[in-house]
Structure formats: C-alpha cells, structure tokens
mmCIF file of C-alpha atoms and ligand atoms in Angstrom:
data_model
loop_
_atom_site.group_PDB
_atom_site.id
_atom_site.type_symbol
_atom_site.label_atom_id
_atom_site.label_comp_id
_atom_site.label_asym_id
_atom_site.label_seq_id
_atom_site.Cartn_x
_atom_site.Cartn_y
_atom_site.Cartn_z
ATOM 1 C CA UNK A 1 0.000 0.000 0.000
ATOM 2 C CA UNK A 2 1.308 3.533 -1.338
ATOM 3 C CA UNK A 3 -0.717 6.188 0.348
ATOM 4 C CA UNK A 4 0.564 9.249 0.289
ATOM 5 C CA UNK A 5 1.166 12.720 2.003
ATOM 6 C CA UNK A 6 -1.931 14.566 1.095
ATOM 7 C CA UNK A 7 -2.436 18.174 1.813
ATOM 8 C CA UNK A 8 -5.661 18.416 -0.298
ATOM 9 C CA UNK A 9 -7.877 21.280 0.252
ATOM 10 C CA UNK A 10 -11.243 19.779 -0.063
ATOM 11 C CA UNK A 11 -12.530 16.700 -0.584
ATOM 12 C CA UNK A 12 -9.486 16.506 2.126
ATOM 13 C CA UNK A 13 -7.735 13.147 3.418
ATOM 14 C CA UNK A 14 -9.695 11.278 6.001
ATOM 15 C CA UNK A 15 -8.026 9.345 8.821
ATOM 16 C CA UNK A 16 -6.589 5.766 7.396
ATOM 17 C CA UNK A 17 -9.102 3.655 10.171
ATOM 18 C CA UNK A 18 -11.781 5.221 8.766
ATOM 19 C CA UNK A 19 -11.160 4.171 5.354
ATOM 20 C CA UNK A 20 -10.255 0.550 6.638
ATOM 21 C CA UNK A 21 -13.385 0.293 8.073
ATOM 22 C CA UNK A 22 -15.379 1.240 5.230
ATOM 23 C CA UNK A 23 -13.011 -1.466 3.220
ATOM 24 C CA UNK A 24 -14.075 -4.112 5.636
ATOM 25 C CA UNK A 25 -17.495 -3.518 5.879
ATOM 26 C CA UNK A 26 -17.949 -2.306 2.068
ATOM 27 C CA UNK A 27 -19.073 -5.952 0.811
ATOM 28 C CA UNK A 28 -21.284 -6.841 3.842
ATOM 29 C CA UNK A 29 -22.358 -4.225 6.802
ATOM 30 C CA UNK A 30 -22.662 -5.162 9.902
ATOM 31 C CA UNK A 31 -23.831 -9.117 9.523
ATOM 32 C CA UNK A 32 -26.619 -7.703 7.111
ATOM 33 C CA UNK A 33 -25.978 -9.706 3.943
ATOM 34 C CA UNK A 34 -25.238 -6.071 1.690
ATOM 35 C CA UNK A 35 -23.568 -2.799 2.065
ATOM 36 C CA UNK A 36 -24.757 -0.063 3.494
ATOM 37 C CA UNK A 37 -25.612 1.686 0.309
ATOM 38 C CA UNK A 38 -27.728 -1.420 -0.553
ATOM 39 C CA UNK A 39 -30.085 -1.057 2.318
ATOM 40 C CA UNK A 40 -33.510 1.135 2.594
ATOM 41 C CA UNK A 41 -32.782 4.356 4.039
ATOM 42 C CA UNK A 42 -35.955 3.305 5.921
ATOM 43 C CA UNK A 43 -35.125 0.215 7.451
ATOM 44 C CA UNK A 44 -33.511 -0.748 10.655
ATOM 45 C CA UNK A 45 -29.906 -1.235 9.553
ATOM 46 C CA UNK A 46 -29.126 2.161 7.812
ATOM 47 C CA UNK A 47 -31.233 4.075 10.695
ATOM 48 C CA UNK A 48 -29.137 2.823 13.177
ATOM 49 C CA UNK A 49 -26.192 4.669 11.370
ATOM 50 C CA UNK A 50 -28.148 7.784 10.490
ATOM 51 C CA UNK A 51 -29.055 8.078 14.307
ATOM 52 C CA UNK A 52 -25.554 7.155 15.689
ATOM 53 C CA UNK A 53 -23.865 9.787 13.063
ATOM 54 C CA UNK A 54 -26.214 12.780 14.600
ATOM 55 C CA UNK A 55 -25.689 11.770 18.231
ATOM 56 C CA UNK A 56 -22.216 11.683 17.944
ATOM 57 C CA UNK A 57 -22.489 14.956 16.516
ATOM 58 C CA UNK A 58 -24.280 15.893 19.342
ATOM 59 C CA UNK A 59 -21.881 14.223 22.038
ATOM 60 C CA UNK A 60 -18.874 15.259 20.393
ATOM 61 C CA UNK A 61 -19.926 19.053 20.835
ATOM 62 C CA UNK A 62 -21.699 18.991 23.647
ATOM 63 C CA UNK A 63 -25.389 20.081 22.333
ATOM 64 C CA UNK A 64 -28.365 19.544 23.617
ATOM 65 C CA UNK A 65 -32.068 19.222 22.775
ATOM 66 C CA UNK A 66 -32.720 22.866 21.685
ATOM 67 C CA UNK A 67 -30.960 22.021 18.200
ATOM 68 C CA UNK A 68 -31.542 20.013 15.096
ATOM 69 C CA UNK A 69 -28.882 18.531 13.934
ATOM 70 C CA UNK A 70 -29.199 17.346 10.339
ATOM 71 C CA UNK A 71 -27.494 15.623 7.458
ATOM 72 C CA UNK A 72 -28.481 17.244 3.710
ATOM 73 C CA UNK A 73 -27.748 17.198 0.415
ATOM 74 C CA UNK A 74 -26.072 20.323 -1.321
ATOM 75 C CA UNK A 75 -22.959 20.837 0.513
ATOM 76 C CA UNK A 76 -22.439 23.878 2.160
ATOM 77 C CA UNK A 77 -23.197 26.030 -1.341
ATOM 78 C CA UNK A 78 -27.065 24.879 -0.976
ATOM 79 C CA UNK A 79 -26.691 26.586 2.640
ATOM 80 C CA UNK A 80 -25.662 29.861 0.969
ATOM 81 C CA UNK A 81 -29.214 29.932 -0.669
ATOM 82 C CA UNK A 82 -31.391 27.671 2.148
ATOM 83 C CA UNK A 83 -30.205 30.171 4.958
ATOM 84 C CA UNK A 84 -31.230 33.574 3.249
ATOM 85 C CA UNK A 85 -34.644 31.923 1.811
ATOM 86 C CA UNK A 86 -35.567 30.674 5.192
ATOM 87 C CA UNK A 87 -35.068 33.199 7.601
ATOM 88 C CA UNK A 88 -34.438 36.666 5.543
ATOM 89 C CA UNK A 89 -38.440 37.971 5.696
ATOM 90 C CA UNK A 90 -39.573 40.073 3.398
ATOM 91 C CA UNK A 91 -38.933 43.414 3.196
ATOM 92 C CA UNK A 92 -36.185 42.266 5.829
ATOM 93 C CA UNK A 93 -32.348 41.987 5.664
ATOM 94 C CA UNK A 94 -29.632 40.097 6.950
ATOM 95 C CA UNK A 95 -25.457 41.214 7.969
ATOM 96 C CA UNK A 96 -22.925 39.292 5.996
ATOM 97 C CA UNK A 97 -19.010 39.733 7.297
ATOM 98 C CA UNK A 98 -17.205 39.372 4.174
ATOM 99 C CA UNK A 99 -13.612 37.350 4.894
ATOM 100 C CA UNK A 100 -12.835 35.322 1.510
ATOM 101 C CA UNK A 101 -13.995 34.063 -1.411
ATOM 102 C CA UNK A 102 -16.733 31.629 0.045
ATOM 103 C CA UNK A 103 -18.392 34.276 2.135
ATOM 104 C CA UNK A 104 -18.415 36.639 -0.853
ATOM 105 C CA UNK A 105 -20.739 33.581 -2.588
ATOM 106 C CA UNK A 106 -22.789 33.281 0.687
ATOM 107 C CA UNK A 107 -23.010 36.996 0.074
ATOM 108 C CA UNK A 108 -23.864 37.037 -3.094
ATOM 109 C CA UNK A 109 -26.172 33.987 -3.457
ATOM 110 C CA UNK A 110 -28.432 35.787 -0.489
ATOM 111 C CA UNK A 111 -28.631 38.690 -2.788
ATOM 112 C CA UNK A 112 -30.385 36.516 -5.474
ATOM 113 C CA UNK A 113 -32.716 34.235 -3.531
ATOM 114 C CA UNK A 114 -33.286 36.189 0.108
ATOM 115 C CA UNK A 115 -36.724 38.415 -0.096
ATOM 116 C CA UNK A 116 -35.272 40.869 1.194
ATOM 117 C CA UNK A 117 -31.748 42.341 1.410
ATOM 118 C CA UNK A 118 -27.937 40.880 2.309
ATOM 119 C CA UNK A 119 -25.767 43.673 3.985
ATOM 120 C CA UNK A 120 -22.241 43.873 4.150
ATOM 121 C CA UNK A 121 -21.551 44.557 7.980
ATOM 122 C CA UNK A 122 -18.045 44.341 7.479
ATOM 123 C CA UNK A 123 -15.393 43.583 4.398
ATOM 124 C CA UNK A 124 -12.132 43.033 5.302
ATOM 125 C CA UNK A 125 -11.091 42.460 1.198
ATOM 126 C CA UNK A 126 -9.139 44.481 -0.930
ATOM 127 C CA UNK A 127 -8.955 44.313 -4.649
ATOM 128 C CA UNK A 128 -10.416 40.583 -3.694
ATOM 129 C CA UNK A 129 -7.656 39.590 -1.570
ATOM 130 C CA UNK A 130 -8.342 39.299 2.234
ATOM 131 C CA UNK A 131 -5.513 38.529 4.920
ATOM 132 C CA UNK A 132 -7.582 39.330 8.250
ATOM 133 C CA UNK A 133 -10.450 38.574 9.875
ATOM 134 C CA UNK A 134 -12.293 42.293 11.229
ATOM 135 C CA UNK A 135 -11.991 43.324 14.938
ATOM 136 C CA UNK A 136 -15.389 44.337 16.210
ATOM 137 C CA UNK A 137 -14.915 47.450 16.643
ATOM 138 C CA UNK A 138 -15.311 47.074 12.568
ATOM 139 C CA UNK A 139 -18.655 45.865 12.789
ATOM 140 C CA UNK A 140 -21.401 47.874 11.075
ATOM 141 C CA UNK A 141 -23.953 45.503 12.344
ATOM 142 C CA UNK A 142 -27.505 45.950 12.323
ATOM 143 C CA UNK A 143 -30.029 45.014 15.295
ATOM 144 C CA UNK A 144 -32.549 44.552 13.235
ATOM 145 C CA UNK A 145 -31.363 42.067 10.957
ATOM 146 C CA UNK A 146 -32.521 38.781 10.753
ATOM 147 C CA UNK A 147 -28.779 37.171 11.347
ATOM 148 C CA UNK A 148 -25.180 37.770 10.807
ATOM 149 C CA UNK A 149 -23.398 35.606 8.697
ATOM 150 C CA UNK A 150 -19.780 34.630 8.908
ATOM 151 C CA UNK A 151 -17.408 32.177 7.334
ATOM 152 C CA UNK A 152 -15.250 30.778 10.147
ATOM 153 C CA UNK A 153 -12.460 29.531 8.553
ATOM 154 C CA UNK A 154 -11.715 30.671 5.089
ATOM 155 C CA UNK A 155 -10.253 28.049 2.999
ATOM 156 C CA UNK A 156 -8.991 30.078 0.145
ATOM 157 C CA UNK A 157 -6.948 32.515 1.918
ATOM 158 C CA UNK A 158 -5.942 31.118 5.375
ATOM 159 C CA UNK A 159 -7.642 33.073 7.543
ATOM 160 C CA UNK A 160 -9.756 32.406 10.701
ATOM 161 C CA UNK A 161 -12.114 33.651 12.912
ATOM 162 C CA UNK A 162 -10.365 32.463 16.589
ATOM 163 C CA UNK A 163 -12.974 34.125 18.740
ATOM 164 C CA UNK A 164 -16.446 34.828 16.870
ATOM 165 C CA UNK A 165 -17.963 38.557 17.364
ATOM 166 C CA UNK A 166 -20.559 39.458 19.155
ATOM 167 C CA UNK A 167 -24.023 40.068 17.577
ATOM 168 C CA UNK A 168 -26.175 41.188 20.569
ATOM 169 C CA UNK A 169 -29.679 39.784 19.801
ATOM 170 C CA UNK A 170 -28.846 38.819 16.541
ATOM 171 C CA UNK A 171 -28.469 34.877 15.540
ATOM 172 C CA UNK A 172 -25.277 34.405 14.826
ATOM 173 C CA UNK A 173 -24.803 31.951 10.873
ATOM 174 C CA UNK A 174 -21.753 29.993 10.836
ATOM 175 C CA UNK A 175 -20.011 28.403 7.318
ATOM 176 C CA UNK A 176 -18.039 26.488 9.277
ATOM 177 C CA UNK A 177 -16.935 23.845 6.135
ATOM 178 C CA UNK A 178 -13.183 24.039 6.639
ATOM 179 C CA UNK A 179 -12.731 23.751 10.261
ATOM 180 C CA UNK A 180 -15.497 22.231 11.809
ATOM 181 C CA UNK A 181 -15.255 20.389 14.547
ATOM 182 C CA UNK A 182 -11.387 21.264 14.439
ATOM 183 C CA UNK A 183 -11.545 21.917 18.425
ATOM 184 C CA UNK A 184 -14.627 21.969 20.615
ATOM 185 C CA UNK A 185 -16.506 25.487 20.736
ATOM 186 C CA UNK A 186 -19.513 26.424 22.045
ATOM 187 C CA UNK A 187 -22.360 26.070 20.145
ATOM 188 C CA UNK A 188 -25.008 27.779 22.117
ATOM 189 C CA UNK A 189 -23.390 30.960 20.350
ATOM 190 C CA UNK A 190 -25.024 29.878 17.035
ATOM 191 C CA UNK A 191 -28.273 30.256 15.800
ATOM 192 C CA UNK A 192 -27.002 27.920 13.097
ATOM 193 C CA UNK A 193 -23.989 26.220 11.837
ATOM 194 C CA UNK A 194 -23.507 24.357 8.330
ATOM 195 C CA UNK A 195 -20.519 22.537 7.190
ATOM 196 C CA UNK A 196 -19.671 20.750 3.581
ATOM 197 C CA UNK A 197 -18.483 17.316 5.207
ATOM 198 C CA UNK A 198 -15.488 17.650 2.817
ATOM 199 C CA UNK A 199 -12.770 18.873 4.860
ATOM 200 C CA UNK A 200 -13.480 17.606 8.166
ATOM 201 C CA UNK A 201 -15.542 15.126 8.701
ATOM 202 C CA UNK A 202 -16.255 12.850 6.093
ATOM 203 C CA UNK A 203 -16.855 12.908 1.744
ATOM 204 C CA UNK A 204 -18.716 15.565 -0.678
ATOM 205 C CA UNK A 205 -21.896 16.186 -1.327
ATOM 206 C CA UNK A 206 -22.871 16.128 2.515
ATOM 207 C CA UNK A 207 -23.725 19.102 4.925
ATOM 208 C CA UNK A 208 -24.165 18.926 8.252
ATOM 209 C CA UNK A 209 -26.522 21.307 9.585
ATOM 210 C CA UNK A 210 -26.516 22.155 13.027
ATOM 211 C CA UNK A 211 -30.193 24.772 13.882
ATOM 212 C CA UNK A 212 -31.595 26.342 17.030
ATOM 213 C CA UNK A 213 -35.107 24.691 16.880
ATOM 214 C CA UNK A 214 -36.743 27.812 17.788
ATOM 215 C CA UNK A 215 -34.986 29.526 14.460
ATOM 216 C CA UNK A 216 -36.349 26.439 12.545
ATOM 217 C CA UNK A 217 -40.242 27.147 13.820
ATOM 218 C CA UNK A 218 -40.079 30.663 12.689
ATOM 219 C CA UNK A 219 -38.250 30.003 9.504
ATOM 220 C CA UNK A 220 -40.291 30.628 6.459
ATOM 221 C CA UNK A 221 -42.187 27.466 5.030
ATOM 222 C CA UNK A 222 -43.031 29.481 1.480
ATOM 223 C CA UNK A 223 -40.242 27.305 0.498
ATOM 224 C CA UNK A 224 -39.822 24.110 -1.464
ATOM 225 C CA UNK A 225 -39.992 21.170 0.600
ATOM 226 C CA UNK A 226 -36.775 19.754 -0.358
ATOM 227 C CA UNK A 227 -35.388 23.266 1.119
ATOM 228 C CA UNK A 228 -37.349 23.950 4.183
ATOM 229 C CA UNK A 229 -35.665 23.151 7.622
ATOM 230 C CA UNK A 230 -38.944 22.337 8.803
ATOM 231 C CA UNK A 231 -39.501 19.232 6.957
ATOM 232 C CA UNK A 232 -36.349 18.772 7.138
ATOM 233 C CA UNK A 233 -35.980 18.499 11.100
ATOM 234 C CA UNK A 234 -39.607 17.022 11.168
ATOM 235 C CA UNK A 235 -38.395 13.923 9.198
ATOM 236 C CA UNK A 236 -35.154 13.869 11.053
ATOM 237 C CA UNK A 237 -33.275 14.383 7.791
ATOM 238 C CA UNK A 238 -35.171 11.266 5.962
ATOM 239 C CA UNK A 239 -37.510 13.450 3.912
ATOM 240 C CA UNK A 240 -36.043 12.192 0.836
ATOM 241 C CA UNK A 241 -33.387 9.713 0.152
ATOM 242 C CA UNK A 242 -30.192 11.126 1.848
ATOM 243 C CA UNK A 243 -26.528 10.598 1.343
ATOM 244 C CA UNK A 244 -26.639 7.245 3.088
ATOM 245 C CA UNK A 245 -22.981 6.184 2.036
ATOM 246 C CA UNK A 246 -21.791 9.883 2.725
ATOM 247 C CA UNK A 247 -23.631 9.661 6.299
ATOM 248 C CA UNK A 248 -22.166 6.221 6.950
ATOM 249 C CA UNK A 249 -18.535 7.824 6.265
ATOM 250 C CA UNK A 250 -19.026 10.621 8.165
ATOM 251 C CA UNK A 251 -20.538 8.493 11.284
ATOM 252 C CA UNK A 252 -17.042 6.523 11.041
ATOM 253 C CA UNK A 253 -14.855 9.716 11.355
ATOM 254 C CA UNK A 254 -17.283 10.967 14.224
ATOM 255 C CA UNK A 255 -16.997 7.096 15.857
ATOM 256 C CA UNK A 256 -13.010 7.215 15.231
ATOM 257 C CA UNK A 257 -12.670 10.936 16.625
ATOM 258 C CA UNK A 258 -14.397 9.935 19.687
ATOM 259 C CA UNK A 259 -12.360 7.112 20.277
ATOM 260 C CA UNK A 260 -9.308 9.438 19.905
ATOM 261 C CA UNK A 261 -10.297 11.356 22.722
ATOM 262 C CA UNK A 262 -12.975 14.015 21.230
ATOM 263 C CA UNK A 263 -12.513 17.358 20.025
ATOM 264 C CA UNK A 264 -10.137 18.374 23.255
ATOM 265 C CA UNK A 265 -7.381 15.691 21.558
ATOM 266 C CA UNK A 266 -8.237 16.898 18.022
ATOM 267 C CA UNK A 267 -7.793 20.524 19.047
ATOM 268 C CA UNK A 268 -4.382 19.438 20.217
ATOM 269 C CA UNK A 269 -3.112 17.660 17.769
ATOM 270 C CA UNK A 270 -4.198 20.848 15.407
ATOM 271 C CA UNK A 271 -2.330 23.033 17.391
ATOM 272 C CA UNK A 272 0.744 20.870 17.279
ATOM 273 C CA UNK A 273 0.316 20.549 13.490
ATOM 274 C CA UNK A 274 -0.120 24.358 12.830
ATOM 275 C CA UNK A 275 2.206 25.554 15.723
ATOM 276 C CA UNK A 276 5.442 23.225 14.100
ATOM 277 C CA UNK A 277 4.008 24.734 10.856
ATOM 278 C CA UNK A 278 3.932 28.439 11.500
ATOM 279 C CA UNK A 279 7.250 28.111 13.185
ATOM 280 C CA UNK A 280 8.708 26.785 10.149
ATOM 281 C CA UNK A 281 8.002 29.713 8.157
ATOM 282 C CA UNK A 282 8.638 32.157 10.874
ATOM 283 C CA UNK A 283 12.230 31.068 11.196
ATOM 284 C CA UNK A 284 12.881 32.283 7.407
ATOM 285 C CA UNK A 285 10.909 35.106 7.086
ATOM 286 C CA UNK A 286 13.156 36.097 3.716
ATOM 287 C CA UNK A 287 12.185 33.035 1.830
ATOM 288 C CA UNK A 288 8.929 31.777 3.388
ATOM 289 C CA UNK A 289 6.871 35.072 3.230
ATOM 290 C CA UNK A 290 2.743 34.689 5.287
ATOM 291 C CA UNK A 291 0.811 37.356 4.262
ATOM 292 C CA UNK A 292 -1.869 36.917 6.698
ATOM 293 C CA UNK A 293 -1.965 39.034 10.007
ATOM 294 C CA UNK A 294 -0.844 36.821 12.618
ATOM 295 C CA UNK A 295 -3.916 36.983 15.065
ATOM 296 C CA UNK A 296 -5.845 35.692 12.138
ATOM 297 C CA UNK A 297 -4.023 33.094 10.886
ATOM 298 C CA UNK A 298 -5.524 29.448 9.960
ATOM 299 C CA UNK A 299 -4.835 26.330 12.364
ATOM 300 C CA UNK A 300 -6.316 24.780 8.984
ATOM 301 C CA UNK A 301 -5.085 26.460 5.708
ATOM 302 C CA UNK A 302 -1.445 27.645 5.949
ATOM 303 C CA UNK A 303 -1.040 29.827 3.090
ATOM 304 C CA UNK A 304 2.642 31.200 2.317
ATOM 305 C CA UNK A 305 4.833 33.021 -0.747
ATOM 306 C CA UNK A 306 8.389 32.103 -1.925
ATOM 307 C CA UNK A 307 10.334 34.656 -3.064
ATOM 308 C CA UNK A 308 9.270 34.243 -6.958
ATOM 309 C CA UNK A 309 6.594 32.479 -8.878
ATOM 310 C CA UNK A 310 9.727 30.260 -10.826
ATOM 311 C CA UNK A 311 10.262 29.085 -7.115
ATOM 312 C CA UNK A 312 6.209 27.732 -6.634
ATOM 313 C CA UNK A 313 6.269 26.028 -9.547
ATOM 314 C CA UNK A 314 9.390 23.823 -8.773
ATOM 315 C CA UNK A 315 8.749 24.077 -4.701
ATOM 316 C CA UNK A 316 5.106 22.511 -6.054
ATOM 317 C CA UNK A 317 6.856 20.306 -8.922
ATOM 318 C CA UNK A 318 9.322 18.872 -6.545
ATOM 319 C CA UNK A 319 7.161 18.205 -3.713
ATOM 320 C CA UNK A 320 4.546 16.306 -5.779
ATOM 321 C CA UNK A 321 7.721 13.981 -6.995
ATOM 322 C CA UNK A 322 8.425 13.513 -2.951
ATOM 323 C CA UNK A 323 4.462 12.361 -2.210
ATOM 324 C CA UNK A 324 4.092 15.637 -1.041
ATOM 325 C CA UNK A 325 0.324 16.511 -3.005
ATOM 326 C CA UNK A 326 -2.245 19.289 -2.706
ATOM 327 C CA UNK A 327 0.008 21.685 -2.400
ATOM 328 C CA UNK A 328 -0.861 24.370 -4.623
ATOM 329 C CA UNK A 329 -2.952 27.654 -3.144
ATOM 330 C CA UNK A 330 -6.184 28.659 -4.763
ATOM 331 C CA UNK A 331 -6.351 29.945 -8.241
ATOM 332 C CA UNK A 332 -7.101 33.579 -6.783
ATOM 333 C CA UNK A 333 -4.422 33.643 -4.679
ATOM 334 C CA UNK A 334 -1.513 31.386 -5.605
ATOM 335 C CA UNK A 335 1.469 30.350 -3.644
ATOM 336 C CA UNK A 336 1.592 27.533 -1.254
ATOM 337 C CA UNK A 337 -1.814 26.267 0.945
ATOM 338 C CA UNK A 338 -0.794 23.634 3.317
ATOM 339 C CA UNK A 339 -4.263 22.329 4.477
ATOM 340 C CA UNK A 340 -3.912 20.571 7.675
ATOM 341 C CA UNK A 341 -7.839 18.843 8.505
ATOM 342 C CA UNK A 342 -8.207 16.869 11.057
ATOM 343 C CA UNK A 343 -7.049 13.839 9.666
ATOM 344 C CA UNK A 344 -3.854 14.846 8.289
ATOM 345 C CA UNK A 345 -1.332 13.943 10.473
ATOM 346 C CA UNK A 346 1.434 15.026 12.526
ATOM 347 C CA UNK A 347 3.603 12.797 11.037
ATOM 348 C CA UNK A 348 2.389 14.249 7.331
ATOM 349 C CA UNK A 349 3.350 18.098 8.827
ATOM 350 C CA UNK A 350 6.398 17.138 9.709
ATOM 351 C CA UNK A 351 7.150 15.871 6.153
ATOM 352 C CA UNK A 352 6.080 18.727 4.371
ATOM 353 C CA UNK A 353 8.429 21.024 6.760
ATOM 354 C CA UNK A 354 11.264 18.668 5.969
ATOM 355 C CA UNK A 355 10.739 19.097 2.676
ATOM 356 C CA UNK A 356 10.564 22.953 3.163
ATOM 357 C CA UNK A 357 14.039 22.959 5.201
ATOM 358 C CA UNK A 358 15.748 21.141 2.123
ATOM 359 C CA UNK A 359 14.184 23.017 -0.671
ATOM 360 C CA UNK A 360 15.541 26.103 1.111
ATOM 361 C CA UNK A 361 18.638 24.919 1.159
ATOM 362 C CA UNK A 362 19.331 24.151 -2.351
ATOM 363 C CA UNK A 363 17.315 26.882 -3.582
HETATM 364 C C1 PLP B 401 -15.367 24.080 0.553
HETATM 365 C C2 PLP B 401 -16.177 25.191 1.097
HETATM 366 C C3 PLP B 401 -17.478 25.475 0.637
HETATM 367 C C4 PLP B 401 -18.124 24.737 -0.526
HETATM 368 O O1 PLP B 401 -18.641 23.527 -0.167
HETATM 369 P P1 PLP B 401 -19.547 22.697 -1.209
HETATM 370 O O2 PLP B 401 -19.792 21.435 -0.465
HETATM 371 O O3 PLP B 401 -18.755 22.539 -2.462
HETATM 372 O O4 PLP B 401 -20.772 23.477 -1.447
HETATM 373 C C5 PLP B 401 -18.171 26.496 1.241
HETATM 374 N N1 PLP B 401 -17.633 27.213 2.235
HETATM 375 C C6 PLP B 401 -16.384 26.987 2.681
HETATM 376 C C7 PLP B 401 -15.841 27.814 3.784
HETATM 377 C C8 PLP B 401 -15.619 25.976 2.129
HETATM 378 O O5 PLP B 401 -14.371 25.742 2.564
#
C-alpha cells in the first residue's frame, strides 16, 4: 500500500481507520448480507447509522435538545441559498461579514434568492484579496437584521475567525466547512452552523446542519420542501433519500474521533500541526513570506509566498515527486496552501516542513 502525504484542500484526506473500516465492511455491513448503500434508508440497519452519526455529533460538541442537527444534500453552497430563503423575511435583511472568497458567494447567493436584502456589515477584502479577519470594533452591524453571517475559517486565503464577534440579539450563521469540529466550541453561540463534510468530517456532497429549533419554527415554510428546515428536522433528515454512504462515512470519522479522545485531543493535535508549521516559516521570514496578520491566521489552511513564482512552480513540482500533493494555493491567490484537517497527520506536517528545510537549502 502507497498512500501518500496529502495536503488536499477539499474533498481533504480522512483518517486511514476510517477508510479501513469502510473497506471491511464495504461488501457486507454489519452481519446484514449487503452494504450499506444497498439497504432502505428506511429500514432498521441504515437508521441505526443515520441516528448514531447525529448523536455523535451531538456528544462530540456537547449540544443539547434545543438544536436540530441534520445531514443534507447540497454541501455547504445549498446553505448559501437555504439560509437567506428561510429566515431573511420580506422586506427584511440580513449582515454578511465578508472574509474570503466563500463568504463573498454566501453573500452574493443571499442577494439573489433572500426576499429581502444581504448587507455587508463588514469587508475586510481588498482588490479581492483578504488577509484578516475584522476586529469588532469594525462591525457595522444591524439590530434589526434577521442574522449575521460569517465564514469561520476561510479556505482560500488562510484566515480564521479564533474568537467569533458578538451580535447582541442577533443569531449568529456559521459556514463552518473548513474547520469544523477542528476543536470543541460552544455552540449555544449559534443560531445555526452548516458545514460541507469535505474537509473535516467525512466525503462531498454532505452538509451537516446544526439549527436552534426555535430559528427552525419561525423560519419561512413558502419554500420548497426539499429546502425547508422544517420538513427537514420534522423527518429527522429522511424526507427524501439522503446521502446514506456519505452519512455512513461521516458516522465513522465521528466514531473514530471519539475514540481518539474528542474534540479536546483533536484541538491538540491541530495546534501541534499548525504551531510546528507556523514556526517553520517564521524562522525564514526572507524566503517563506505569510501574508496573513498573525492573530488571524488558519490552524487549517497555511497559506505562504516564496520569493518568486519560478520558485512555486518547482517548490510545487518537486514536492509532488516527494508524495508531497495538494500543495498548490487557490487559483485567486496562488502560492503555497498547506491544508492541515483533522485527519492529516502530525507525522504528514512534519514531512512537508522537511521538505521545506531542504528546498531552502538548495534553492
Ligand atoms: C469548501 C467550502 C465550501 C463549498 O462547499 P460545497 O460542499 O462545495 O458546497 C463552502 N464554504 C467553505 C468555507 C468551504 O471551505
């Protein structure tokens, strides 16, 4: 077996046990006869897994009865237009904090679909480029509005919110698809949280969907059915056919995470990761260049220059020839995006910054 360092930025490695057990049980689940994706999302076998992967959710972070958590379709991009449809009323309007690219779309998208308006309460962007997350003191925030939206981790440039603002009243909307679940927070300071599975905790095409119940009785039911949080939470996320193979993964990284030790071990690990990471590039500021502000910078994208383009290419070319892959930054941005999930390992960090010390040295 050749598996390899990967530093992917989403669909993102998942921990090796994880995938082992999905190997073993692929052919025959559990004693049943089939696989998983072979049974009725309505029978006895597959609700077992679709019940365990939402309390484990629930355990892992602590939540309680006052939320629904639930399992959709869409990935976090349906989110962008779900949130704004369901609780924007009309005539009303909502805050949007503008970090990166993917709040920009959240932005954006609740322009087109919400029936009312999408403000900007705060941009830190310029010319499209963003390297901070706001203080709020930078807030423009409105008391009225229906919620504030934030991205908490933003994936494209390496940024990250490490303490969330403070909306007075005002439910407080979470993107949280890069860096869910990276350490335990507390959730009662959410209205509502939605993560692509992607990076964290399990394959595409999955969101996790974590909503106070009492924002999911007043959200608006003028909405499809397939889109209404209602039905939705009603049905317990069995409305329609869901992602059973894509809940079945992610219910094996939520098993395998609490057998780890929960989020308090995950956090740590993180740390460790990012900390050896940052250090890395601190301790050759001339050649490895951050441009994020400090206070802001990502425990799960680590985004850095080299001192010329010509440099990327081979730092990128050369790495990929070690089993060093995912390397590259995001098309707006370029450079170098070490993403460092959950289930990429110490072990894999401490690769890449070998590699980094060596290519420095011949460079
Ligand atoms: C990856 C990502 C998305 C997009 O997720 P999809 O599942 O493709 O819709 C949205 N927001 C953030 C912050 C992301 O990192």
């Amino acid at each position: 077996m050749a598996r390899i360092h990967n530093f992917n930025p989403g669909p993102a490695a998942l921990p090796l046990p994880v995938l082992e057990r999905a190997a073993r049980e692929m052919i025959e689940h559990a004693g049943s006869g089939m696989s998983i994706m072979e049974h009725s999302h309505r029978g006895k076998v597959y609700e077992a897994v679709h019940n365990e992967a939402i309390a484990l959710t629930k355990e892992l972070l602590g939540v309680g009865n006052d939320y629904d958590v639930l399992f959709l379709q869409g990935g976090a991009s349906l989110q962008f237009a779900m949130v704004p449809m369901s609780f924007i009323p009309d005539g009303g309007s909502a805050d949007y904090i503008l970090t990166g690219g993917w709040s920009e779309k959240a932005h954006k998208e609740a322009q087109r679909v919400g029936r009312g308006k999408a403000r900007v309460a705060a941009s830190t962007g310029k010319d499209g480029v963003y390297t901070r997350i706001p203080k709020q003191s930078e807030l423009n925030l409105d008391p009225g509005a229906a919620y504030v939206h934030i991205t908490s981790n933003n994936t494209l440039f390496g940024t990250q919110w490490h303490s969330f603002p403070d909306t007075g009243g005002v439910p407080l909307v979470a993107d949280m698809s890069s860096d869910f679940m990276w350490r335990p927070f507390d959730v009662s300071r959410f209205g509502q949280i939605y993560a692509g599975a992607q990076k964290n905790i399990g394959p595409s095409g999955l969101a996790v969907v974590l909503v106070r119940k009492t924002l999911v009785e007043k959200a608006r039911a003028d909405v499809p059915n397939i889109l209404s949080y209602k039905i939705h939470a009603k049905e317990n996320s069995l409305y329609n056919t869901p992602n059973t193979f894509g809940i079945y993964m992610a219910r094996n990284v939520l098993a395998y995470t609490k057998e780890l030790g929960g989020l308090a071990e995950i956090e740590r690990r993180n740390r460790a990761k990012a900390g050896a990471l940052y250090a890395a590039i601190d301790a050759d500021p001339d050649f490895f260049r951050a441009p994020v502000e400090k206070e802001s910078r990502s425990t799960m994208n680590v985004v850095f220059r080299l001192p010329s383009e010509e440099l990327e290419k081979k730092f990128l070319a050369d790495a990929t020839a070690r089993g060093l892959v995912g390397l590259k930054g995001h098309r707006s941005t370029g450079g170098i995006r070490v993403s460092l999930y959950n289930a990429v390992t110490l072990e894999s960090t401490q690769a890449v910054i070998a590699f980094m010390h060596e290519f420095r040295t011949q460079a």
